[in-house]
Coordinates of C-alpha atoms and ligand atoms in Angstrom, one line a residue:
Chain A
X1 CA 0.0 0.0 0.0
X2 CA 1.4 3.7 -1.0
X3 CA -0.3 6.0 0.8
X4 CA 2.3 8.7 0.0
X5 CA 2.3 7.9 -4.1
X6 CA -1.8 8.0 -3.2
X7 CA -2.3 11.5 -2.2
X8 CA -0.4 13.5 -4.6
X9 CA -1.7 16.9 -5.0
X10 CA -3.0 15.8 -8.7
X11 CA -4.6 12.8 -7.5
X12 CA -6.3 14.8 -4.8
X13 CA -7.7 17.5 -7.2
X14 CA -8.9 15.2 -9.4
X15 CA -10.8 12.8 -6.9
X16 CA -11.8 16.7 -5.6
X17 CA -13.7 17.2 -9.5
X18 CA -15.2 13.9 -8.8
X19 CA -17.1 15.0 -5.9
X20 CA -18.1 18.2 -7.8
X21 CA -19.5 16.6 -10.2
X22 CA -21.7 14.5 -7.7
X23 CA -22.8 16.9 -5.8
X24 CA -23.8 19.1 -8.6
X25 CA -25.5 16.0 -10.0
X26 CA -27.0 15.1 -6.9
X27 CA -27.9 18.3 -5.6
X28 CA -29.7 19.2 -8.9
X29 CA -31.4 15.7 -8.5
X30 CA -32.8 16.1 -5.2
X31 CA -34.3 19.5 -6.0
X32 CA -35.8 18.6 -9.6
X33 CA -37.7 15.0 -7.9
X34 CA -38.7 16.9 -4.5
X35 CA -40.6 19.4 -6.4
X36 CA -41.5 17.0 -9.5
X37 CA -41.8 13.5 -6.4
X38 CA -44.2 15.5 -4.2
X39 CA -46.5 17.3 -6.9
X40 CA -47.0 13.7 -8.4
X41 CA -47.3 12.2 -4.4
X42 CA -50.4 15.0 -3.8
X43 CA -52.0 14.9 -7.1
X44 CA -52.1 11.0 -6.6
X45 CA -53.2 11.7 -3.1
X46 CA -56.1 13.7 -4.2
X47 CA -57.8 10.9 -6.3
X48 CA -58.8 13.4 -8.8
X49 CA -60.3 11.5 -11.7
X50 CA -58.4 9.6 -13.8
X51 CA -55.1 11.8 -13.6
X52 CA -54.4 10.0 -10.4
X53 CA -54.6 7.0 -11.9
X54 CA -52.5 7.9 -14.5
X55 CA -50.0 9.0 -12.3
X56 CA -50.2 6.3 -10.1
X57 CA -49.5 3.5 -13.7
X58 CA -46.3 6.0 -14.0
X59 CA -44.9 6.1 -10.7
X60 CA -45.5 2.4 -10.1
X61 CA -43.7 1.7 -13.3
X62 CA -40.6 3.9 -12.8
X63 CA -40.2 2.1 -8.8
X64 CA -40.2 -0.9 -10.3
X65 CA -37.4 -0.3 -12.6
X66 CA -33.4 -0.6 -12.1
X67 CA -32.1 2.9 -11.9
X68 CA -29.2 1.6 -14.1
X69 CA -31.6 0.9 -16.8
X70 CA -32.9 4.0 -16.7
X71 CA -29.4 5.5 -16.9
X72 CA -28.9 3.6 -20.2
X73 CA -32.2 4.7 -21.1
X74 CA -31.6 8.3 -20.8
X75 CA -28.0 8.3 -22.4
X76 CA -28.1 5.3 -24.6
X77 CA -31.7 5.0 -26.1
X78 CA -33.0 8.5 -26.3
X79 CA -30.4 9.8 -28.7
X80 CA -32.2 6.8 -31.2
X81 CA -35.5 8.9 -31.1
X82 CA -33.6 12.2 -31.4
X83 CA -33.1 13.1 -27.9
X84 CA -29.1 13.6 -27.1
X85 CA -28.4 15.1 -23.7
X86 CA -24.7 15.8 -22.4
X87 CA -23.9 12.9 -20.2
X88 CA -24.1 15.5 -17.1
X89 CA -27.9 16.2 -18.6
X90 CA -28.3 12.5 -19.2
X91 CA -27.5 11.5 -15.8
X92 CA -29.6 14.0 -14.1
X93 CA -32.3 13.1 -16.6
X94 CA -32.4 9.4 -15.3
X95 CA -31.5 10.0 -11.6
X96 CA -35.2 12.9 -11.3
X97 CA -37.3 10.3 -13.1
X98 CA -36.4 7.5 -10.6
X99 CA -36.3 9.5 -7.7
X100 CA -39.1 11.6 -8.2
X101 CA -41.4 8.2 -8.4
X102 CA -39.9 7.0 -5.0
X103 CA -40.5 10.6 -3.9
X104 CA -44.2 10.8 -4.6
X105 CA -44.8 7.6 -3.0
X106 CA -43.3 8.9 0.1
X107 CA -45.4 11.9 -0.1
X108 CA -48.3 10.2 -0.7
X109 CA -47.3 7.4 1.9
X110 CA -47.1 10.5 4.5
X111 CA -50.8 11.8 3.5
X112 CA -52.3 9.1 3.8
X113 CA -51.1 8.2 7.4
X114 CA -52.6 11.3 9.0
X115 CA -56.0 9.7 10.1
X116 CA -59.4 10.3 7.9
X117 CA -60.8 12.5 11.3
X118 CA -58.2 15.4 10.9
X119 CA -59.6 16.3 7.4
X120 CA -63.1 15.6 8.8
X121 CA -62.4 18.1 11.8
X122 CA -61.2 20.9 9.1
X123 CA -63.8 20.5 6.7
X124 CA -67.0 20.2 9.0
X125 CA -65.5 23.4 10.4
X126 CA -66.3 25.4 7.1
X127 CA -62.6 24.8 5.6
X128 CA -61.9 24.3 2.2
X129 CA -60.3 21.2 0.8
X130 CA -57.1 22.8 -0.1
X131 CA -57.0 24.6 3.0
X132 CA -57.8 21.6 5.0
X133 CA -54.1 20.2 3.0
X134 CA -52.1 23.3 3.8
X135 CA -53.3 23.9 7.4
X136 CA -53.8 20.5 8.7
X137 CA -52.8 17.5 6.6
X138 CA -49.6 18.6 5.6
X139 CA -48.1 20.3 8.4
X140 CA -48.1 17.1 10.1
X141 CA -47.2 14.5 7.4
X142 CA -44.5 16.7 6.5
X143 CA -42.8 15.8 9.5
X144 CA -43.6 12.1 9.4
X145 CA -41.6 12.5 5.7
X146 CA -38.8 13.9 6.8
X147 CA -36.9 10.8 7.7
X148 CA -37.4 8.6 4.7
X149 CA -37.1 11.6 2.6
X150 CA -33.6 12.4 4.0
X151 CA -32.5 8.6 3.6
X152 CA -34.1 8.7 0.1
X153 CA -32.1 11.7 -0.8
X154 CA -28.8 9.8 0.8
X155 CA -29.4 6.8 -1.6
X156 CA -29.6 9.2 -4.4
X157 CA -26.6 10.8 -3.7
X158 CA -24.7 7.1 -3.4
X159 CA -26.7 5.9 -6.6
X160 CA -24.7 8.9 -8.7
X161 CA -22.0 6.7 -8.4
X162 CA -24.3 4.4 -10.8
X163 CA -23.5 7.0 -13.7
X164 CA -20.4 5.6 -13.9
X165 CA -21.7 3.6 -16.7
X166 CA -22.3 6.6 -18.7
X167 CA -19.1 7.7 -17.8
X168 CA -20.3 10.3 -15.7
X169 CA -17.0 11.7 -14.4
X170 CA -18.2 12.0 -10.9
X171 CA -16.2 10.9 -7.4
X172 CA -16.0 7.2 -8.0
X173 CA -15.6 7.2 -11.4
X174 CA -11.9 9.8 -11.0
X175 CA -11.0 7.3 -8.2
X176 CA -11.3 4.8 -10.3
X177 CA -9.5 6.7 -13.1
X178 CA -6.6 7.5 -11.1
X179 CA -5.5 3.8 -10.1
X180 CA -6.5 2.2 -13.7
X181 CA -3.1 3.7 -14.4
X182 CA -1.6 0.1 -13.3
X183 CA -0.4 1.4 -9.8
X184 CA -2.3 -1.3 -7.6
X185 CA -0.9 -0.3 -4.3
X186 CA -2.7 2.7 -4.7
X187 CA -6.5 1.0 -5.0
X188 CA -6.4 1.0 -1.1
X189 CA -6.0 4.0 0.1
X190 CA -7.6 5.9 -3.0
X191 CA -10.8 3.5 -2.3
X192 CA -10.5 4.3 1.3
X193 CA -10.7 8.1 1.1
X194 CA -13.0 8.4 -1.6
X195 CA -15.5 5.6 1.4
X196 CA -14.6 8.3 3.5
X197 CA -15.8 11.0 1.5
X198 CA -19.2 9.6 0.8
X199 CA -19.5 9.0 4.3
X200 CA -18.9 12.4 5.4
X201 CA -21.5 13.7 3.2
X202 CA -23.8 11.4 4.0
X203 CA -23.4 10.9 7.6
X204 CA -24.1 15.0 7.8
X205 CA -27.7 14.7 6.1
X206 CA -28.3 12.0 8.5
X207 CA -27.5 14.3 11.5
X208 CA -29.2 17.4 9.8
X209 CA -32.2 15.5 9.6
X210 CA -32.4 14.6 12.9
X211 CA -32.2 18.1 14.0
X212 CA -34.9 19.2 11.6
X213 CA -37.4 16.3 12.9
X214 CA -36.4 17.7 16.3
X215 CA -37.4 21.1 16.0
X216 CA -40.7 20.2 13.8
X217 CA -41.3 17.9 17.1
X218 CA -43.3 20.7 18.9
X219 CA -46.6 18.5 19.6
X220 CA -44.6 16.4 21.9
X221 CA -42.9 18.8 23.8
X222 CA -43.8 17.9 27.4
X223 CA -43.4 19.7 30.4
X224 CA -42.1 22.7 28.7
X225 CA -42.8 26.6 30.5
X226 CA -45.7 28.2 28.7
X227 CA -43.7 31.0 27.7
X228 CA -41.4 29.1 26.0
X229 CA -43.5 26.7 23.5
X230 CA -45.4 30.1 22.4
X231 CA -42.2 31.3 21.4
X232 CA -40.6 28.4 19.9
X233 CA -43.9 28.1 17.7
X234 CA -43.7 31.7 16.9
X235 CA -39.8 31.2 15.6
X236 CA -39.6 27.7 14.2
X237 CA -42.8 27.8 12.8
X238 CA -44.3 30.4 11.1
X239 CA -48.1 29.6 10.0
X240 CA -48.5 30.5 5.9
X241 CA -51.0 33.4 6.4
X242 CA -52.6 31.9 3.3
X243 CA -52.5 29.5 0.8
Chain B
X1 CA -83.6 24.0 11.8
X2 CA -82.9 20.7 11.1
X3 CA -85.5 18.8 8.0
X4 CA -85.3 15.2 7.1
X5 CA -88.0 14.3 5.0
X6 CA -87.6 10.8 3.4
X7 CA -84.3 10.5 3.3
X8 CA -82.4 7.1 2.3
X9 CA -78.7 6.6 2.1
X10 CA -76.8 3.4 1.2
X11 CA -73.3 2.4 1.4
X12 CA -73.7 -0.2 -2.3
X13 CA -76.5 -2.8 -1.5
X14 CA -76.5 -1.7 2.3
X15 CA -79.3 0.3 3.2
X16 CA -78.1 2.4 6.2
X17 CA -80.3 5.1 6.5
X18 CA -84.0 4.4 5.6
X19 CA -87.0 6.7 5.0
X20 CA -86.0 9.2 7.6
X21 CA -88.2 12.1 8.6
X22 CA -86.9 13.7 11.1
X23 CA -87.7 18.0 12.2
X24 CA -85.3 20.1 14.6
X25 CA -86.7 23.2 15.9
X26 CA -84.2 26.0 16.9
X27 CA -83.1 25.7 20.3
X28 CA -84.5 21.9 20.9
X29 CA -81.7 19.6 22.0
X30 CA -82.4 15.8 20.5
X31 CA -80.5 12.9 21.7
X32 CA -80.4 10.1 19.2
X33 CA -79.9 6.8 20.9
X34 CA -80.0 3.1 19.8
X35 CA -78.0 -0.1 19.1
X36 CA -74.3 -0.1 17.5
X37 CA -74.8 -0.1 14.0
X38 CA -78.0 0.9 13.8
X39 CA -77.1 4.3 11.6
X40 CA -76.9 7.4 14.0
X41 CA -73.6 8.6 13.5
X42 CA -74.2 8.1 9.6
X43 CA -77.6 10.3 10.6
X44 CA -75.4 13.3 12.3
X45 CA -72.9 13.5 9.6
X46 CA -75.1 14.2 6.5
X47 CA -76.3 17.0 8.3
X48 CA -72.9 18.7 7.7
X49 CA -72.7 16.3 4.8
X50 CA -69.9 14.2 5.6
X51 CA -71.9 11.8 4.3
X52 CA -74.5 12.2 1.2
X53 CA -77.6 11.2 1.0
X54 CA -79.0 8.8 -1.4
X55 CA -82.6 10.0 -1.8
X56 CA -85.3 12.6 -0.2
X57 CA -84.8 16.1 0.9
X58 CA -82.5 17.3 4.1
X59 CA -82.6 21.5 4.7
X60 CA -80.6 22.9 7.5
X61 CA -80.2 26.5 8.4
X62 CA -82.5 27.0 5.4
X63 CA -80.2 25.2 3.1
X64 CA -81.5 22.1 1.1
X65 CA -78.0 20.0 1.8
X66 CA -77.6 17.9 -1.3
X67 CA -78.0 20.2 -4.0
X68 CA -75.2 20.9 -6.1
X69 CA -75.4 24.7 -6.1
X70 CA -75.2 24.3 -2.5
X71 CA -72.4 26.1 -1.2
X72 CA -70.9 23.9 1.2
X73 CA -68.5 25.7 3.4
X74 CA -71.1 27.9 3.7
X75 CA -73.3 25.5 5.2
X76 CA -70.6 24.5 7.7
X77 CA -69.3 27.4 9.1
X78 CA -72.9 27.6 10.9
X79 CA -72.5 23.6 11.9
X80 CA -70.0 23.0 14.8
X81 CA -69.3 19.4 15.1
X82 CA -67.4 17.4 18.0
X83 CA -66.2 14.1 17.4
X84 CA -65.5 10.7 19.8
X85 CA -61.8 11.0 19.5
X86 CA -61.9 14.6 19.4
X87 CA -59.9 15.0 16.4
X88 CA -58.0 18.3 17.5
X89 CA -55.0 19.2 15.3
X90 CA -51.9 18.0 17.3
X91 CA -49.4 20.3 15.6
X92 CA -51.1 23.6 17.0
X93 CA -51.8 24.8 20.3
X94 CA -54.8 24.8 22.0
X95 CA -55.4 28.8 21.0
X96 CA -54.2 27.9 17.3
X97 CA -56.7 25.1 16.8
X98 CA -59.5 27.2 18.0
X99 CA -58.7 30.2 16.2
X100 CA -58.0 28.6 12.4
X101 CA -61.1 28.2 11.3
X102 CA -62.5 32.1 12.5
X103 CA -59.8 33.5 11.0
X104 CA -59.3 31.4 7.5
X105 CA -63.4 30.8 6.8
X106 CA -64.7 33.9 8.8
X107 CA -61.9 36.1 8.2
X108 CA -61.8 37.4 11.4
X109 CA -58.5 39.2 12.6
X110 CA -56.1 37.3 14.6
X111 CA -56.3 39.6 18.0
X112 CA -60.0 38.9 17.9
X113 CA -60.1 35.5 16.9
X114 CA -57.8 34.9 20.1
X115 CA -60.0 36.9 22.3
X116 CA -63.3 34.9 21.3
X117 CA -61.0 31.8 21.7
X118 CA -60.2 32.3 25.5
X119 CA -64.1 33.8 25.8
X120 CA -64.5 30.0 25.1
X121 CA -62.0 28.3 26.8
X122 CA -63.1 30.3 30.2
X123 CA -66.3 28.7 29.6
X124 CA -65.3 25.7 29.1
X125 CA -62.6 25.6 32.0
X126 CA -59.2 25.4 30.9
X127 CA -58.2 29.3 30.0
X128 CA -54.6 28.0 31.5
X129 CA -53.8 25.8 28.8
X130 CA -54.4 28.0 25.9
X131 CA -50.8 27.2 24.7
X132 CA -50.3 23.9 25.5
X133 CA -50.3 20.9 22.7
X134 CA -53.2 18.8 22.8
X135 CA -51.1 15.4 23.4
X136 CA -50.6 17.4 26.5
X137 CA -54.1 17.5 27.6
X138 CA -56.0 15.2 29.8
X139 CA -58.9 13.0 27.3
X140 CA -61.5 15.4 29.0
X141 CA -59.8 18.4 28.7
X142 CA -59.1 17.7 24.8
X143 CA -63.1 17.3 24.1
X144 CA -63.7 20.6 26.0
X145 CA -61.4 21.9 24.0
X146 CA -62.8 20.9 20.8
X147 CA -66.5 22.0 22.0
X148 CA -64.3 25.4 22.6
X149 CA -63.1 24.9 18.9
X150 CA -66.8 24.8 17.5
X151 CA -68.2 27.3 19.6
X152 CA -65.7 29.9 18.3
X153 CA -67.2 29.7 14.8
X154 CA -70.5 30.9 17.2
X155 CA -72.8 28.3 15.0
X156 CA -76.4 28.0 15.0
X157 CA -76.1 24.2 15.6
X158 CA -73.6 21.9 17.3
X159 CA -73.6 17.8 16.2
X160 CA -71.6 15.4 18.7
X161 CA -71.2 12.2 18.0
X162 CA -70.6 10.4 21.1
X163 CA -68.6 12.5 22.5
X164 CA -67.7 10.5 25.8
X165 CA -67.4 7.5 24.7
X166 CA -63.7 7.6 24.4
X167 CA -63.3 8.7 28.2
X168 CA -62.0 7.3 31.1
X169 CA -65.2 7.5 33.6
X170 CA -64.1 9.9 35.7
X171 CA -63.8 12.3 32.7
X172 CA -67.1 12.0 31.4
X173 CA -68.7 14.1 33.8
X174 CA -66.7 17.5 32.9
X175 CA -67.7 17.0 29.1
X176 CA -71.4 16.4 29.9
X177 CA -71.7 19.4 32.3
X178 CA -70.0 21.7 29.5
X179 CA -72.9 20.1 27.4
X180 CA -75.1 20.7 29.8
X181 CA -74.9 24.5 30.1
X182 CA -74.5 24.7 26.6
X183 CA -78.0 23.5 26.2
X184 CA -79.6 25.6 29.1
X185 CA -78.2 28.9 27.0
X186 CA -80.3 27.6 24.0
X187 CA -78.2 26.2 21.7
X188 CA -79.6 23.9 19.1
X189 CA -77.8 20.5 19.8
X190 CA -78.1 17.1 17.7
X191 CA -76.5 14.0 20.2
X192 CA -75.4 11.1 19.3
X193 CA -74.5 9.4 23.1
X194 CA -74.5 6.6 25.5
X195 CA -75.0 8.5 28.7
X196 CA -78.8 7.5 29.4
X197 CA -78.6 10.2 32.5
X198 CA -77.6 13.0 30.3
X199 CA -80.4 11.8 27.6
X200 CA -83.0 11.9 30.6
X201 CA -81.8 14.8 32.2
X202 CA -81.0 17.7 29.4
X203 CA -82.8 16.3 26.2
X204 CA -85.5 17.6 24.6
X205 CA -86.7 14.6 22.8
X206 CA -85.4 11.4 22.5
X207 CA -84.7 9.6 18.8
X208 CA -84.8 5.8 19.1
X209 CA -83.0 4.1 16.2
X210 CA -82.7 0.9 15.3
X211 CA -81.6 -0.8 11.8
X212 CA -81.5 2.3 9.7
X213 CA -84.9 3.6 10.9
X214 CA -86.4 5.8 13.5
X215 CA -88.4 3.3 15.3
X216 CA -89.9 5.6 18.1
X217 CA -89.6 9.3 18.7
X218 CA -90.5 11.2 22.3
X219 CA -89.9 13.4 25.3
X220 CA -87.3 11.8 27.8
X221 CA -90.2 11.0 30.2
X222 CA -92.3 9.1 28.0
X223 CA -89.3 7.1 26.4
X224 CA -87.7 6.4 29.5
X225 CA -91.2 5.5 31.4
X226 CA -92.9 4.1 28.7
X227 CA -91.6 2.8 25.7
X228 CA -93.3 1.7 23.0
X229 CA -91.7 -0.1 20.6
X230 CA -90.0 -3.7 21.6
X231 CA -87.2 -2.7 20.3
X232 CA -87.0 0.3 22.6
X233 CA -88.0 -1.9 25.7
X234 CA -85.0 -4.4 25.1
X235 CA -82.4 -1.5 24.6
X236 CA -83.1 0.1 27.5
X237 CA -83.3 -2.9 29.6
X238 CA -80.0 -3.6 28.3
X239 CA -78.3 -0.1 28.4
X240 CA -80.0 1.1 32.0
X241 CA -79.2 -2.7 33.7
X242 CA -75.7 -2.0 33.1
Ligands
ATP1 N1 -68.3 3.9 4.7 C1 -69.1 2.8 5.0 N2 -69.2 1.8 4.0 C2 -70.0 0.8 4.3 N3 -70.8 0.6 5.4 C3 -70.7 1.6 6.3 C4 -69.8 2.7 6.2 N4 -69.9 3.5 7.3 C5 -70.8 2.8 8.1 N5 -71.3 1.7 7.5 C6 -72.2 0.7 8.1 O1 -73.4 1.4 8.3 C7 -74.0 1.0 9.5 C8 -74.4 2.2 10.4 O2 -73.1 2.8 10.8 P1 -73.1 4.0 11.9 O3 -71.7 4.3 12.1 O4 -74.0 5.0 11.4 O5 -73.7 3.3 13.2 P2 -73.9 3.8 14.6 O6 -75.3 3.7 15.0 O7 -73.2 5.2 14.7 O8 -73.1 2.8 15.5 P3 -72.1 3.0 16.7 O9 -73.0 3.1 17.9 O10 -71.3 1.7 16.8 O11 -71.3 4.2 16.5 C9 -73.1 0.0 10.2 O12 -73.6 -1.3 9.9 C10 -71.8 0.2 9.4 O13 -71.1 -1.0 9.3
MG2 MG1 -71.5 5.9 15.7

């Protein structure tokens, strides 16, 4: 093993591209199937006539896919119908469609566990249907989506690594790169940091999410001063003033 | 205030609701009693229309209920309804869950949504826990405070649907007596309920039900007394033995 011959400065910058390119992959990713995942999770949710169900055909079919197939989809068999996106456009292409279906069936998954008699309570009490959602019903299965959303997001950001295929030249890919040279006693430690690297990332989310689902966690605050839940709600959680 | 006049419902081939006729008057408070099954929460809850109605005519307030130019919201904002697991919204404080609806269906300003809000809570006993969470509420306290939530929207009729059914005993009382003074101050009230006592002692008229019908209608003193259906007899020797 050669940690030394490892760690050159140019091996460094280059593994340091890499993770560029992943997070801007991933980071574009997660942003494009949040918005995309939860608009398709609520309009399925809503059982509006046949568009839910038409949503629902799509999502299923998407989960139940490889995510490397749809990586060679986007890159290798659009171009035949005369579609050709840059690999970086390809990738992020592949990676929104797959997570944006696991996404809306978190969404919806959320929804649907916040019992039948907290929309009953909002709408016998003269509000709307869509303010019944805003007020009530997502408020609180926001919260219950936080944590599969966050781990969701975490496989996304491992699965880049998947776009290796399409030669993506994102973290793993340069890592791989830099000891295909010949050099094998640097496959360990090059390996080694670029494990540590993911896990850094990831291990961050994990804890930033647990913070966030802490401070959403006002409804079982116990034993806390007056004083002080009125003004944690009045900080943490601003109520939309309308919809 | 309240007009059923032959009204069916059925949930496919059941046939939960049938020929109802049924008249409220303003300021009456009806308890509707009768076996498990036998249709009276479905009854309460097409009032507000949670549930629809299959055939006949239902007006309340003035409204006929299932027509489609029927603006429901507006129908509901005068229809306060409490529910057997109270059904308070556990992510907002006891002042937030009775203020929503006044100030997003009324449009009433914050300040004065909050003052009607602990106008109600006084009343029903718990002005100190205007900012607590509901999870930290006793069960009784959470069903005063959702009696609080409807009475903010200061409706013409309140609908409970056993509302102490999900009590411990000792909790009971605390809800009924809110009910209680609720009823002396004239509001209209529609109950769905267990509590024989408070049937005997604050209704109006008694609504015997039994398999999707209204099988015998009366003041508390004849029903209790005298019933006359058989079916009446055997419920109450069943419910007022235990
Ligand atoms: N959504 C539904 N679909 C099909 N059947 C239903 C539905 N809701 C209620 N029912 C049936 O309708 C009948 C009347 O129900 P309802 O809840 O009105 O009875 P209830 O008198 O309130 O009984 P309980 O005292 O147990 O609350 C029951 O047999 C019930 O199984
Ligand atoms: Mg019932």
């Amino acid at each position: 093993m050669d940690f030394i011959g490892a760690y050159t400065p140019g091996n460094l910058s280059y593994l340091l591209k890499g993770l560029l390119v992943t997070l801007e992959v991933a980071v574009i990713s997660i942003v494009l199937s949040f918005i995309i995942g939860s608009l398709l999770g609520v309009l399925r949710y809503a059982k509006i006539p046949l568009l839910s169900k038409v949503i629902a055909v799509l999502v299923e079919t998407i989960r139940n896919l490889p995510l490397l197939l749809i990586l060679f989809f986007t890159f290798f068999a659009l171009p035949e119908v005369g579609i050709k996106l840059e690999i970086v456009t390809a990738a992020i292409a592949g990676l929104t469609l797959f997570e944006s279906a696991m996404i809306a069936e978190i969404v919806r998954g959320g929804l649907v566990s916040i019992g039948k008699g907290q929309i009953e309570a909002g709408r016998s009490s003269g509000l709307s249907y869509t303010q019944t959602m805003w007020h009530i019903i997502l408020p609180q299965a926001l919260k219950r989506m936080i944590p599969p959303l966050v781990s969701q997001f975490i496989s996304l950001l491992k699965d880049t690594s998947l776009a290796v295929v399409i030669t993506l030249p994102e973290l793993l890919h340069n890592a791989r790169g830099i000891y295909n040279g010949g050099n094998y006693k640097i496959v360990f430690p090059i390996l080694l940091l670029t494990a540590i690297i993911y896990f850094l990332i990831n291990y961050s989310l994990s804890l930033l999410a647990r913070a966030l689902e802490k401070r959403l966690d006002t409804d079982r605050k116990q034993g806390t001063g007056l004083r002080k839940i009125r003004q944690n709600q009045k900080q943490s959680r601003p109520i939309p003033e309308s919809f | 205030m309240i007009s059923f006049q032959q009204v069916n419902k059925h949930y496919g081939d059941f046939h939960v609701l049938k020929n109802i006729n049924l008249e409220v008057q303003q300021g009456e408070v009806v308890v509707i009693v009768g076996p498990s099954g036998s249709g009276k929460s479905t009854l309460l809850r097409c009032i507000n229309r949670l549930e629809t109605i299959s055939d006949g005519k239902l007006v309340v307030n003035g409204i006929t209920v299932n027509e489609k130019k029927t603006n429901i919201n507006e129908l509901r904002k005068n229809i306060g309804m409490v529910f057997q697991h109270f059904n308070l919204y556990p992510h907002k404080t006891v002042l937030q869950n009775i203020t929503l609806a006044p100030i997003k269906v009324l449009g009433v300003e914050k300040s004065e949504a909050e003052k009607t809000a602990m106008y109600y809570l006084e009343k029903v006993g718990i002005p100190d826990k205007a900012y607590s969470f509901p999870s930290q509420l006793s069960g009784g306290q959470q069903q005063r405070v959702a009696i609080a939530r409807g009475l903010a929207m200061k409706p013409k009729l309140m609908l409970f649907d056993e509302p102490t059914s999900a009590l411990d005993p000792e909790m009971i009382g605390e809800v009924l007596d809110v009910m209680k003074s609720l009823a002396e101050e004239g509001m209209t009230m529609v109950v769905v309920t267990h509590e024989m006592g408070f049937a005997r002692e604050v209704a109006n008229r008694i609504v015997f039900m039994d398999e999707g019908q209204i099988v015998e209608e009366g003041s508390p003193k004849e029903f209790f007394a005298n019933p006359k259906a058989e079916r009446a007899k055997l419920f109450l020797s069943r419910v007022l033995n235990h």
